[in-house]
Short mmCIF file of C-alpha atoms and ligand atoms in Angstrom, two decimals:
data_model
loop_
_atom_site.label_atom_id
_atom_site.label_comp_id
_atom_site.label_asym_id
_atom_site.label_seq_id
_atom_site.Cartn_x
_atom_site.Cartn_y
_atom_site.Cartn_z
CA UNK A 1 60.63 -207.62 -86.02
CA UNK A 2 61.90 -204.68 -84.01
CA UNK A 3 60.66 -205.87 -80.65
CA UNK A 4 63.08 -208.81 -80.71
CA UNK A 5 66.19 -206.72 -81.14
CA UNK A 6 65.42 -204.50 -78.19
CA UNK A 7 63.84 -207.02 -75.83
CA UNK A 8 64.92 -206.71 -72.18
CA UNK A 9 67.59 -204.21 -73.01
CA UNK A 10 67.97 -200.47 -72.50
CA UNK A 11 67.91 -198.93 -75.92
CA UNK A 12 67.83 -195.56 -77.61
CA UNK A 13 65.36 -194.65 -80.36
CA UNK A 14 66.74 -192.25 -82.94
CA UNK A 15 63.99 -190.45 -84.81
CA UNK A 16 65.33 -189.83 -88.29
CA UNK A 17 64.57 -186.35 -89.55
CA UNK A 18 66.72 -186.77 -92.65
CA UNK A 19 70.22 -185.90 -91.48
CA UNK A 20 73.17 -187.36 -93.34
CA UNK A 21 74.56 -188.09 -89.85
CA UNK A 22 71.65 -190.19 -88.51
CA UNK A 23 73.60 -193.44 -89.02
CA UNK A 24 76.50 -191.90 -87.20
CA UNK A 25 74.36 -191.08 -84.16
CA UNK A 26 73.24 -194.72 -84.05
CA UNK A 27 76.84 -195.90 -84.29
CA UNK A 28 78.06 -193.53 -81.55
CA UNK A 29 75.37 -194.71 -79.17
CA UNK A 30 76.28 -198.34 -79.81
CA UNK A 31 79.94 -197.49 -79.24
CA UNK A 32 78.87 -196.45 -75.75
CA UNK A 33 77.59 -200.01 -75.27
CA UNK A 34 73.94 -199.02 -75.56
CA UNK A 35 71.79 -200.50 -78.31
CA UNK A 36 70.20 -198.01 -80.70
CA UNK A 37 67.77 -198.15 -83.57
CA UNK A 38 66.72 -195.63 -86.18
CA UNK A 39 62.98 -195.08 -86.20
CA UNK A 40 60.64 -193.26 -88.61
CA UNK A 41 59.99 -189.76 -87.25
CA UNK A 42 56.25 -190.22 -87.90
CA UNK A 43 55.98 -192.96 -85.27
CA UNK A 44 52.98 -192.47 -82.99
CA UNK A 45 53.84 -191.66 -79.37
CA UNK A 46 51.76 -194.64 -78.17
CA UNK A 47 53.64 -197.01 -80.45
CA UNK A 48 56.99 -195.68 -79.29
CA UNK A 49 55.94 -196.05 -75.68
CA UNK A 50 55.11 -199.72 -76.32
CA UNK A 51 58.61 -200.28 -77.62
CA UNK A 52 59.92 -198.66 -74.43
CA UNK A 53 63.16 -196.94 -75.39
CA UNK A 54 65.05 -195.56 -72.41
CA UNK A 55 65.99 -192.40 -74.34
CA UNK A 56 65.02 -190.67 -77.57
CA UNK A 57 67.26 -188.68 -79.90
CA UNK A 58 65.90 -186.43 -82.64
CA UNK A 59 68.40 -186.31 -85.48
CA UNK A 60 69.27 -183.23 -87.47
CA UNK A 61 67.89 -182.73 -90.94
CA UNK A 62 68.25 -180.60 -94.05
CA UNK A 63 64.81 -178.96 -93.76
CA UNK A 64 64.05 -175.50 -92.41
CA UNK A 65 61.30 -174.93 -89.87
CA UNK A 66 60.61 -171.64 -91.61
CA UNK A 67 59.21 -173.57 -94.60
CA UNK A 68 55.81 -175.24 -94.52
CA UNK A 69 56.74 -178.78 -95.56
CA UNK A 70 59.44 -179.53 -93.01
CA UNK A 71 59.13 -182.85 -91.12
CA UNK A 72 57.40 -182.55 -87.74
CA UNK A 73 57.10 -185.16 -85.00
CA UNK A 74 53.98 -185.49 -82.84
CA UNK A 75 54.40 -183.22 -79.79
CA UNK A 76 53.19 -186.14 -77.67
CA UNK A 77 56.72 -187.60 -77.93
CA UNK A 78 57.82 -184.98 -75.38
CA UNK A 79 55.18 -186.11 -72.88
CA UNK A 80 56.08 -189.79 -72.67
CA UNK A 81 58.32 -189.29 -69.64
CA UNK A 82 61.30 -190.52 -71.71
CA UNK A 83 64.31 -188.16 -71.92
CA UNK A 84 64.68 -186.57 -75.36
CA UNK A 85 67.77 -185.02 -76.92
CA UNK A 86 67.27 -182.91 -80.05
CA UNK A 87 70.26 -182.40 -82.31
CA UNK A 88 70.44 -179.41 -84.71
CA UNK A 89 67.10 -179.47 -86.61
CA UNK A 90 65.86 -181.83 -83.86
CA UNK A 91 66.67 -179.18 -81.23
CA UNK A 92 64.95 -176.47 -83.25
CA UNK A 93 61.90 -178.69 -83.66
CA UNK A 94 61.82 -179.26 -79.90
CA UNK A 95 62.06 -175.49 -79.30
CA UNK A 96 59.27 -174.76 -81.75
CA UNK A 97 56.89 -177.50 -80.59
CA UNK A 98 57.41 -176.47 -76.95
CA UNK A 99 56.42 -172.89 -77.89
CA UNK A 100 59.83 -171.29 -78.20
CA UNK A 101 60.88 -169.48 -81.36
CA UNK A 102 63.01 -170.46 -84.35
CA UNK A 103 64.05 -167.90 -86.98
CA UNK A 104 66.22 -167.75 -90.06
CA UNK A 105 69.72 -166.76 -88.90
CA UNK A 106 71.37 -163.75 -90.55
CA UNK A 107 74.40 -165.84 -91.35
CA UNK A 108 74.62 -169.59 -91.86
CA UNK A 109 76.89 -171.11 -89.22
CA UNK A 110 79.01 -173.88 -90.68
CA UNK A 111 82.10 -175.76 -89.56
CA UNK A 112 84.20 -175.82 -86.41
CA UNK A 113 82.97 -173.27 -83.91
CA UNK A 114 83.94 -172.18 -80.41
CA UNK A 115 81.24 -173.02 -77.87
CA UNK A 116 80.97 -171.12 -74.57
CA UNK A 117 79.45 -173.42 -71.97
CA UNK A 118 77.43 -171.68 -69.25
CA UNK A 119 76.74 -174.69 -67.08
CA UNK A 120 79.09 -177.60 -66.55
CA UNK A 121 76.23 -179.79 -65.41
CA UNK A 122 74.03 -182.29 -67.25
CA UNK A 123 75.06 -182.44 -70.95
CA UNK A 124 78.41 -180.75 -70.27
CA UNK A 125 79.30 -182.53 -67.04
CA UNK A 126 83.05 -183.11 -66.76
CA UNK A 127 83.83 -180.81 -69.69
CA UNK A 128 85.69 -177.50 -69.88
CA UNK A 129 83.69 -174.34 -70.45
CA UNK A 130 85.16 -173.79 -73.92
CA UNK A 131 84.59 -176.49 -76.48
CA UNK A 132 85.10 -176.91 -80.20
CA UNK A 133 81.88 -178.07 -81.85
CA UNK A 134 80.67 -178.72 -85.41
CA UNK A 135 77.89 -176.47 -86.63
CA UNK A 136 75.79 -176.69 -89.77
CA UNK A 137 72.61 -174.65 -89.66
CA UNK A 138 70.79 -171.76 -91.28
CA UNK A 139 67.99 -171.34 -88.70
CA UNK A 140 68.46 -170.68 -85.01
CA UNK A 141 66.55 -170.79 -81.75
CA UNK A 142 65.85 -167.15 -80.90
CA UNK A 143 63.63 -167.68 -77.84
CA UNK A 144 63.66 -170.55 -75.36
CA UNK A 145 60.41 -172.34 -74.60
CA UNK A 146 59.03 -171.79 -71.11
CA UNK A 147 60.80 -173.86 -68.45
CA UNK A 148 64.01 -174.25 -70.51
CA UNK A 149 67.40 -172.79 -69.65
CA UNK A 150 70.25 -171.82 -71.91
CA UNK A 151 73.33 -174.02 -71.47
CA UNK A 152 75.76 -172.65 -74.06
CA UNK A 153 76.29 -170.15 -76.84
CA UNK A 154 78.53 -169.39 -79.81
CA UNK A 155 79.26 -166.07 -81.51
CA UNK A 156 76.39 -166.59 -83.91
CA UNK A 157 73.95 -168.56 -81.77
CA UNK A 158 73.05 -167.13 -78.40
CA UNK A 159 71.22 -170.39 -77.66
CA UNK A 160 73.44 -173.30 -78.74
CA UNK A 161 72.32 -175.79 -76.07
CA UNK A 162 69.24 -175.90 -73.86
CA UNK A 163 67.54 -178.03 -71.26
CA UNK A 164 64.36 -178.50 -69.33
CA UNK A 165 65.56 -180.83 -66.65
CA UNK A 166 62.17 -181.31 -65.09
CA UNK A 167 60.70 -182.64 -68.32
CA UNK A 168 63.87 -184.40 -69.42
CA UNK A 169 64.21 -182.40 -72.64
CA UNK A 170 67.59 -181.37 -74.04
CA UNK A 171 68.78 -179.72 -77.23
CA UNK A 172 72.12 -179.14 -78.98
CA UNK A 173 72.35 -176.83 -81.97
CA UNK A 174 75.62 -178.48 -83.05
CA UNK A 175 76.47 -182.09 -83.98
CA UNK A 176 77.98 -184.11 -81.10
CA UNK A 177 78.08 -187.26 -83.28
CA UNK A 178 80.79 -186.08 -85.72
CA UNK A 179 84.50 -186.32 -85.03
CA UNK A 180 84.85 -182.56 -85.52
CA UNK A 181 83.18 -182.16 -82.12
CA UNK A 182 86.04 -183.70 -80.12
CA UNK A 183 84.08 -184.08 -76.87
CA UNK A 184 80.81 -184.98 -78.59
CA UNK A 185 80.91 -188.58 -77.43
CA UNK A 186 81.20 -187.47 -73.80
CA UNK A 187 78.16 -185.20 -74.30
CA UNK A 188 76.18 -188.12 -75.75
CA UNK A 189 77.33 -190.29 -72.87
CA UNK A 190 76.20 -187.66 -70.37
CA UNK A 191 72.76 -187.76 -71.94
CA UNK A 192 72.42 -191.49 -72.50
CA UNK A 193 74.08 -192.94 -69.42
CA UNK A 194 73.87 -190.20 -66.76
CA UNK A 195 70.65 -188.42 -67.66
CA UNK A 196 68.59 -191.22 -69.20
CA UNK A 197 70.16 -193.95 -67.05
CA UNK A 198 70.79 -196.45 -69.86
CA UNK A 199 72.86 -199.43 -68.74
CA UNK A 200 75.47 -200.41 -71.32
CA UNK A 201 74.58 -203.96 -72.31
CA UNK A 202 75.25 -204.03 -76.05
CA UNK A 203 78.38 -205.56 -77.50
CA UNK A 204 79.23 -207.85 -80.36
CA UNK A 205 79.76 -210.63 -77.81
CA UNK A 206 76.24 -210.17 -76.44
CA UNK A 207 74.97 -209.99 -80.02
CA UNK A 208 76.54 -213.36 -80.84
CA UNK A 209 75.06 -215.07 -77.78
CA UNK A 210 71.60 -213.65 -78.36
CA UNK A 211 71.48 -214.28 -82.09
CA UNK A 212 72.65 -217.85 -81.74
CA UNK A 213 69.82 -218.49 -79.28
CA UNK A 214 67.37 -216.68 -81.53
CA UNK A 215 68.46 -218.57 -84.67
CA UNK A 216 68.19 -221.90 -82.84
CA UNK A 217 64.76 -221.01 -81.53
CA UNK A 218 63.54 -220.01 -85.01
CA UNK A 219 65.09 -222.85 -86.97
CA UNK A 220 64.36 -225.73 -84.59
CA UNK A 221 64.96 -229.01 -86.41
CA UNK A 222 64.69 -227.49 -89.89
CA UNK A 223 67.49 -226.78 -92.40
CA UNK A 224 68.87 -223.40 -93.47
CA UNK A 225 70.12 -222.46 -96.91
CA UNK A 226 72.66 -219.71 -97.52
CA UNK A 227 74.16 -218.30 -100.73
CA UNK A 228 77.85 -217.87 -99.97
CA UNK A 229 79.76 -215.49 -102.24
CA UNK A 230 83.01 -215.31 -100.30
CA UNK A 231 82.49 -211.60 -99.55
CA UNK A 232 82.42 -210.17 -96.04
CA UNK A 233 78.67 -210.27 -95.36
CA UNK A 234 77.86 -213.75 -96.61
CA UNK A 235 81.03 -215.19 -95.02
CA UNK A 236 80.18 -213.71 -91.62
CA UNK A 237 76.57 -214.82 -92.00
CA UNK A 238 77.63 -218.38 -92.83
CA UNK A 239 79.96 -218.51 -89.81
CA UNK A 240 77.27 -217.25 -87.45
CA UNK A 241 74.73 -219.74 -88.79
CA UNK A 242 77.26 -222.55 -88.65
CA UNK A 243 77.87 -221.76 -84.97
CA UNK A 244 74.13 -221.73 -84.36
CA UNK A 245 72.88 -224.74 -86.34
CA UNK A 246 76.03 -226.61 -87.46
CA UNK A 247 75.34 -229.27 -90.08
CA UNK A 248 71.78 -228.08 -90.57
CA UNK A 249 73.26 -225.21 -92.57
CA UNK A 250 73.69 -225.73 -96.32
CA UNK A 251 75.74 -223.18 -98.26
CA UNK A 252 75.82 -222.84 -102.02
CA UNK A 253 78.70 -221.11 -103.77
CA UNK A 254 78.06 -220.39 -107.44
CA UNK A 255 81.14 -219.92 -109.57
CA UNK A 256 79.71 -217.88 -112.43
CA UNK A 257 83.10 -217.50 -114.08
CA UNK A 258 83.07 -213.81 -113.15
CA UNK A 259 84.84 -214.17 -109.81
CA UNK A 260 88.39 -213.22 -108.85
CA UNK A 261 91.39 -215.46 -109.34
CA UNK A 262 91.46 -218.47 -107.00
CA UNK A 263 88.14 -217.54 -105.42
CA UNK A 264 86.32 -220.90 -105.81
CA UNK A 265 89.29 -222.85 -104.47
CA UNK A 266 89.77 -220.48 -101.51
CA UNK A 267 86.10 -220.49 -100.52
CA UNK A 268 85.91 -224.29 -100.64
CA UNK A 269 89.15 -224.68 -98.72
CA UNK A 270 88.14 -222.21 -96.06
CA UNK A 271 84.55 -223.16 -95.45
CA UNK A 272 84.33 -226.83 -96.37
CA UNK A 273 87.78 -228.03 -95.37
CA UNK A 274 88.67 -225.72 -92.46
CA UNK A 275 85.36 -224.89 -90.88
CA UNK A 276 83.51 -228.06 -91.89
CA UNK A 277 80.55 -226.17 -93.29
CA UNK A 278 78.18 -228.05 -95.63
CA UNK A 279 79.14 -226.35 -98.86
CA UNK A 280 78.09 -227.06 -102.37
CA UNK A 281 80.29 -225.40 -104.98
CA UNK A 282 78.67 -225.16 -108.38
CA UNK A 283 80.64 -224.44 -111.52
CA UNK A 284 78.32 -222.50 -113.83
CA UNK A 285 80.95 -220.61 -115.77
CA UNK A 286 79.86 -222.00 -119.12
CA UNK A 287 76.19 -221.06 -118.89
CA UNK A 288 76.96 -217.55 -117.62
CA UNK A 289 79.50 -216.87 -120.36
CA UNK A 290 77.14 -218.28 -122.96
CA UNK A 291 74.32 -216.02 -121.79
CA UNK A 292 76.66 -213.03 -121.83
CA UNK A 293 78.13 -213.72 -125.26
CA UNK A 294 78.16 -210.55 -127.38
CA UNK A 295 76.30 -208.48 -124.75
CA UNK A 296 77.86 -205.04 -124.36
CA UNK A 297 75.18 -203.03 -122.57
CA UNK A 298 76.01 -202.81 -118.83
CA UNK A 299 72.40 -202.93 -117.68
CA UNK A 300 71.69 -205.95 -119.87
CA UNK A 301 74.73 -207.70 -118.41
CA UNK A 302 73.49 -207.04 -114.88
CA UNK A 303 70.01 -208.31 -115.63
CA UNK A 304 71.25 -211.48 -117.33
CA UNK A 305 73.58 -212.27 -114.46
CA UNK A 306 70.94 -211.50 -111.82
CA UNK A 307 68.31 -213.70 -113.46
CA UNK A 308 70.67 -216.55 -114.16
CA UNK A 309 71.99 -216.49 -110.64
CA UNK A 310 68.49 -217.01 -109.29
CA UNK A 311 67.82 -219.84 -111.77
CA UNK A 312 71.01 -221.70 -110.90
CA UNK A 313 70.52 -221.14 -107.19
CA UNK A 314 66.95 -222.39 -107.32
CA UNK A 315 67.94 -225.50 -109.25
CA UNK A 316 70.79 -226.35 -106.88
CA UNK A 317 68.67 -225.66 -103.82
CA UNK A 318 66.02 -228.11 -105.04
CA UNK A 319 68.64 -230.84 -105.24
CA UNK A 320 69.22 -230.46 -101.50
CA UNK A 321 65.68 -231.53 -100.69
CA UNK A 322 63.18 -229.68 -98.54
CA UNK A 323 64.76 -226.67 -96.89
CA UNK A 324 62.55 -224.31 -94.94
CA UNK A 325 64.78 -221.32 -94.23
CA UNK A 326 66.87 -219.05 -96.41
CA UNK A 327 69.43 -216.81 -94.68
CA UNK A 328 70.32 -213.44 -96.19
CA UNK A 329 73.11 -211.08 -95.27
CA UNK A 330 70.99 -207.93 -95.21
CA UNK A 331 72.68 -205.18 -93.16
CA UNK A 332 71.16 -202.29 -91.22
CA UNK A 333 71.95 -199.61 -93.83
CA UNK A 334 70.04 -201.73 -96.44
CA UNK A 335 67.06 -201.86 -94.11
CA UNK A 336 67.12 -198.12 -93.51
CA UNK A 337 67.72 -197.35 -97.18
CA UNK A 338 64.90 -199.54 -98.46
CA UNK A 339 62.62 -197.88 -95.92
CA UNK A 340 63.51 -194.39 -97.11
CA UNK A 341 63.45 -195.48 -100.74
CA UNK A 342 59.74 -196.10 -100.28
CA UNK A 343 59.37 -192.40 -99.60
CA UNK A 344 60.46 -191.00 -102.93
CA UNK A 345 61.44 -191.80 -106.47
CA UNK A 346 65.10 -191.87 -107.40
CA UNK A 347 66.80 -192.44 -110.72
CA UNK A 348 68.30 -195.88 -111.32
CA UNK A 349 71.96 -195.28 -112.03
CA UNK A 350 72.82 -198.96 -111.91
CA UNK A 351 70.68 -201.97 -111.16
CA UNK A 352 72.47 -203.48 -108.21
CA UNK A 353 72.51 -207.19 -107.97
CA UNK A 354 73.94 -209.16 -105.09
CA UNK A 355 73.40 -212.52 -103.51
CA UNK A 356 71.25 -210.91 -100.84
CA UNK A 357 68.46 -210.20 -103.26
CA UNK A 358 66.72 -213.52 -103.91
CA UNK A 359 63.07 -213.20 -104.89
CA UNK A 360 60.19 -213.95 -102.54
CA UNK A 361 58.68 -216.55 -104.87
CA UNK A 362 61.43 -219.00 -103.91
CA UNK A 363 59.12 -219.76 -101.02
CA UNK A 364 61.56 -219.88 -98.17
CA UNK A 365 61.13 -218.39 -94.75
CA UNK A 366 63.71 -215.62 -94.54
CA UNK A 367 66.15 -215.16 -91.69
CA UNK A 368 68.36 -212.08 -91.64
CA UNK A 369 70.50 -212.19 -88.49
CA UNK A 370 72.72 -209.25 -89.50
CA UNK A 371 69.95 -206.82 -90.26
CA UNK A 372 70.58 -204.63 -87.22
CA UNK A 373 74.33 -204.35 -87.77
CA UNK A 374 76.44 -201.73 -89.48
CA UNK A 375 79.24 -202.86 -91.79
CA UNK A 376 82.05 -202.23 -89.31
CA UNK A 377 80.12 -204.20 -86.68
CA UNK A 378 79.84 -207.09 -89.16
CA UNK A 379 83.62 -207.02 -89.58
CA UNK A 380 84.12 -207.14 -85.78
CA UNK A 381 81.57 -209.95 -85.58
CA UNK A 382 83.41 -211.92 -88.28
CA UNK A 383 86.67 -211.51 -86.42
CA UNK A 384 85.08 -212.67 -83.15
CA UNK A 385 83.68 -215.71 -84.96
CA UNK A 386 87.20 -216.64 -86.04
CA UNK A 387 87.36 -215.39 -89.62
CA UNK A 388 90.79 -214.06 -90.68
CA UNK A 389 91.47 -210.41 -91.62
CA UNK A 390 91.82 -211.56 -95.18
CA UNK A 391 88.05 -212.12 -95.19
CA UNK A 392 86.69 -209.52 -92.78
CA UNK A 393 88.78 -206.66 -94.19
CA UNK A 394 87.99 -207.50 -97.78
CA UNK A 395 87.02 -204.69 -100.14
CA UNK A 396 83.51 -204.75 -101.63
CA UNK A 397 83.04 -206.69 -104.85
CA UNK A 398 80.01 -206.12 -107.10
CA UNK A 399 77.43 -208.89 -107.52
CA UNK A 400 77.85 -209.01 -111.34
CA UNK A 401 81.56 -209.47 -110.67
CA UNK A 402 84.17 -209.04 -113.36
CA UNK A 403 81.48 -208.76 -116.05
CA UNK A 404 81.17 -205.06 -115.19
CA UNK A 405 84.95 -204.69 -115.23
CA UNK A 406 85.41 -206.11 -118.72
CA UNK A 407 84.16 -203.22 -120.78
CA UNK A 408 82.03 -204.32 -123.69
CA UNK A 409 81.58 -207.99 -124.57
CA UNK A 410 82.78 -210.48 -121.97
CA UNK A 411 84.96 -213.41 -123.04
CA UNK A 412 86.82 -216.07 -121.12
CA UNK A 413 90.12 -214.70 -122.45
CA UNK A 414 89.47 -211.13 -121.36
CA UNK A 415 88.30 -212.38 -117.94
CA UNK A 416 91.48 -214.39 -117.50
CA UNK A 417 93.65 -211.40 -118.42
CA UNK A 418 91.70 -209.23 -116.00
CA UNK A 419 91.96 -211.82 -113.21
CA UNK A 420 95.73 -211.93 -113.51
CA UNK A 421 96.14 -208.16 -113.65
CA UNK A 422 93.79 -207.70 -110.72
CA UNK A 423 95.66 -210.28 -108.67
CA UNK A 424 98.91 -208.34 -109.15
CA UNK A 425 97.28 -205.06 -108.20
CA UNK A 426 95.76 -206.60 -105.06
CA UNK A 427 99.06 -208.16 -104.08
CA UNK A 428 100.84 -204.80 -104.39
CA UNK A 429 98.09 -202.98 -102.50
CA UNK A 430 98.34 -205.46 -99.65
CA UNK A 431 102.14 -205.34 -99.61
CA UNK A 432 102.15 -201.55 -99.34
CA UNK A 433 99.50 -201.54 -96.60
CA UNK A 434 97.14 -199.51 -98.80
CA UNK A 435 94.56 -202.25 -99.38
CA UNK A 436 92.62 -201.64 -96.17
CA UNK A 437 92.94 -197.85 -96.42
CA UNK A 438 91.13 -197.76 -99.76
CA UNK A 439 87.45 -198.35 -100.33
CA UNK A 440 88.29 -200.32 -103.47
CA UNK A 441 91.20 -200.98 -105.78
CA UNK A 442 90.76 -203.07 -108.91
CA UNK A 443 91.59 -203.43 -112.59
CA UNK A 444 89.35 -202.84 -115.57
CA UNK A 445 89.85 -204.50 -118.95
CA UNK A 446 89.40 -202.11 -121.86
CA UNK A 447 88.34 -203.32 -125.32
CA UNK A 448 90.99 -201.15 -126.89
CA UNK A 449 94.21 -202.27 -128.52
CA UNK A 450 97.26 -200.06 -128.64
CA UNK A 451 100.72 -200.33 -130.09
CA UNK A 452 103.70 -201.06 -127.94
CA UNK A 453 107.24 -202.32 -128.21
CA UNK A 454 108.71 -205.22 -126.29
CA UNK A 455 112.36 -206.01 -126.95
CA UNK A 456 112.61 -205.36 -130.66
CA UNK A 457 109.09 -206.50 -131.36
CA UNK A 458 106.08 -204.37 -132.12
CA UNK A 459 103.10 -205.39 -129.99
CA UNK A 460 99.43 -204.68 -130.47
CA UNK A 461 97.64 -205.56 -127.24
CA UNK A 462 94.95 -204.53 -124.77
CA UNK A 463 94.84 -201.77 -122.17
CA UNK A 464 94.17 -202.30 -118.46
CA UNK A 465 92.97 -199.44 -116.30
CA UNK A 466 93.62 -199.23 -112.57
CA UNK A 467 90.83 -197.87 -110.40
CA UNK A 468 91.54 -197.01 -106.74
CA UNK A 469 89.22 -194.88 -104.63
CA UNK A 470 88.75 -193.70 -101.09
CA UNK A 471 85.23 -193.42 -99.78
CA UNK A 472 83.13 -193.69 -96.63
CA UNK A 473 79.97 -195.21 -98.04
CA UNK A 474 80.39 -195.43 -101.86
CA UNK A 475 77.87 -192.61 -102.32
CA UNK A 476 80.79 -190.32 -103.12
CA UNK A 477 84.38 -191.32 -103.75
CA UNK A 478 87.73 -189.70 -104.50
CA UNK A 479 90.34 -191.22 -106.75
CA UNK A 480 93.23 -192.30 -104.57
CA UNK A 481 96.49 -190.40 -104.83
CA UNK A 482 98.62 -193.55 -104.98
CA UNK A 483 102.39 -192.99 -104.76
CA UNK A 484 104.08 -192.95 -108.18
CA UNK A 485 106.54 -195.68 -107.21
CA UNK A 486 103.69 -198.04 -106.42
CA UNK A 487 101.87 -197.20 -109.64
CA UNK A 488 105.10 -197.76 -111.51
CA UNK A 489 105.65 -201.18 -109.91
CA UNK A 490 102.07 -202.27 -110.65
CA UNK A 491 102.28 -201.11 -114.25
CA UNK A 492 105.63 -202.87 -114.79
CA UNK A 493 104.41 -206.07 -113.25
CA UNK A 494 101.13 -206.15 -115.19
CA UNK A 495 102.79 -205.46 -118.53
CA UNK A 496 105.59 -207.96 -117.91
CA UNK A 497 103.59 -210.72 -116.27
CA UNK A 498 100.20 -210.62 -117.99
CA UNK A 499 100.15 -211.80 -121.53
CA UNK A 500 97.91 -209.67 -123.73
CA UNK A 501 98.44 -206.31 -122.02
CA UNK A 502 100.93 -203.70 -123.22
CA UNK A 503 99.56 -200.56 -121.58
CA UNK A 504 98.30 -199.60 -118.10
CA UNK A 505 96.44 -196.36 -117.36
CA UNK A 506 95.28 -194.84 -114.07
CA UNK A 507 91.71 -193.61 -113.62
CA UNK A 508 91.72 -190.13 -112.08
CA UNK A 509 87.99 -189.51 -111.85
CA UNK A 510 85.98 -189.08 -108.68
CA UNK A 511 82.35 -189.90 -107.91
CA UNK A 512 80.32 -187.94 -108.84
CA UNK A 513 80.42 -187.37 -111.77
CA UNK A 514 81.96 -190.79 -112.49
CA UNK A 515 80.85 -193.95 -110.70
CA UNK A 516 83.26 -196.30 -108.98
CA UNK A 517 82.73 -199.25 -111.30
CA UNK A 518 83.12 -198.48 -115.00
CA UNK A 519 79.85 -200.16 -115.94
P1 XMP B 1 79.12 -197.43 -108.30
O1 XMP B 1 79.80 -198.05 -109.46
O2 XMP B 1 77.61 -197.35 -108.48
O3 XMP B 1 79.32 -198.45 -107.10
O4 XMP B 1 79.72 -196.12 -107.89
C1 XMP B 1 79.11 -198.17 -105.75
C2 XMP B 1 79.54 -199.39 -104.94
O5 XMP B 1 78.65 -200.48 -105.19
C3 XMP B 1 79.37 -201.58 -105.74
N1 XMP B 1 78.52 -202.13 -106.78
C4 XMP B 1 77.73 -203.22 -106.61
N2 XMP B 1 77.55 -204.02 -105.56
N3 XMP B 1 76.03 -205.30 -106.80
C5 XMP B 1 76.70 -205.09 -105.66
O6 XMP B 1 76.54 -205.85 -104.71
C6 XMP B 1 76.14 -204.53 -107.90
O7 XMP B 1 75.50 -204.76 -108.91
C7 XMP B 1 77.05 -203.43 -107.80
N4 XMP B 1 77.42 -202.46 -108.65
C8 XMP B 1 78.32 -201.67 -108.01
C9 XMP B 1 80.67 -201.00 -106.26
O8 XMP B 1 81.70 -201.97 -106.28
C10 XMP B 1 80.93 -199.88 -105.29
O9 XMP B 1 81.53 -200.32 -104.10
#
């Protein structure tokens, strides 16, 4: 699977030693126009050589080389004749494996630090001799391996950058991939383009051309099935497939009654009417709501919806006759995550369900054209394929939909109230320009009635909560400090325009300890 993505192209292998920034290194390299892939650090040197990367980067990592169970790469990696750059833990590992010395530092060095560059060649070519860099380490290189020279230092690290030009080995104690190292991208460019000689040949445009060819080659005369939810990933996937195989693509949109206001109509109008995609829209609201009747447990809701989705999808797919391929909108972070998930147990906080996760027993051949792309690359791809901002800049929406935003039992009435309230919130977020700055903003329907007064009348109606968060990857999130005037306008509009709501509250909890969705 990997060979295809890197065929005939200069690429960089990033050996993942567990850093929270590994994805970022991969992104930075791609921003330089050079393709990159994250690779398991245990890869055998021979295997890596077969895949022929033009450069290797060792990521940082949380481990300490002074402990016995820290991850170690085979030393043979340094003898392949391929330039290697070690970052932070990766640099320390290089120093240790090449017979230098790494010790626990007296003080942990963390944050923005002044770097004194000794040589304005190689990694620091074209840069001033004082740089601001981002440090985060507790160990340090105390003795260089033989044949290496010291390129830079900080107040706490006498060896903050090193090189062995003859062997093509380089190390940086700091993180060039983060924005807090302002000239980090230039340092990476010096390594990747100047030192390793990678020719920039990766762009979304080249990705489109190559994947269209690849999809056509794989699919031949057969048909392709795709579950279209209207979200960013499945929309972009459908557009790419449509460009590649046209009318041989068959999309299914399942309206489970848990989608946002106007969603079924918009998806049909966009894909079937505008883009002329074969699209089957299935209204399954009744069976989903029936299956959910009286169910209050969030995990049960998720399981019911997940199972039912597969059943409906399978039934509808059968009606389309023999279809060989099923396309899924798996993205690169999913691929990396599922790989690392194999390594260790983790608690299930929520069972995630999305349209990407159809079971193997459906007996299709899978195609996953987006599986090497990061989310922001998928958005750029969507834009290049002609999708409007309204689609490519859409906020994430959970697979179980509004069922996890109606707290407690789900009814058609509560869903309708929620849909209207959510529509108003979204409208106001878009009007104020905040929509694309937030990770998510949505309403939650609470099964609580409170007393209010409207005109001279006493009311006894439901409460709607507003949830708005900023986040980079949904692993952590902060509640958004929305301006009071905007909150006031949203609250007024929801209470005045949505029948059945007489109170609006704002959720001021961050993740952790709360999650983004309420269920
Ligand atoms: P939580 O609530 O766990 O959510 O903090 C993190 C992110 O994941 C989204 N989410 C889901 N996405 N299927 C999905 O495809 C799901 O079942 C699901 N549950 C939560 C949530 O909207 C947030 O962006």
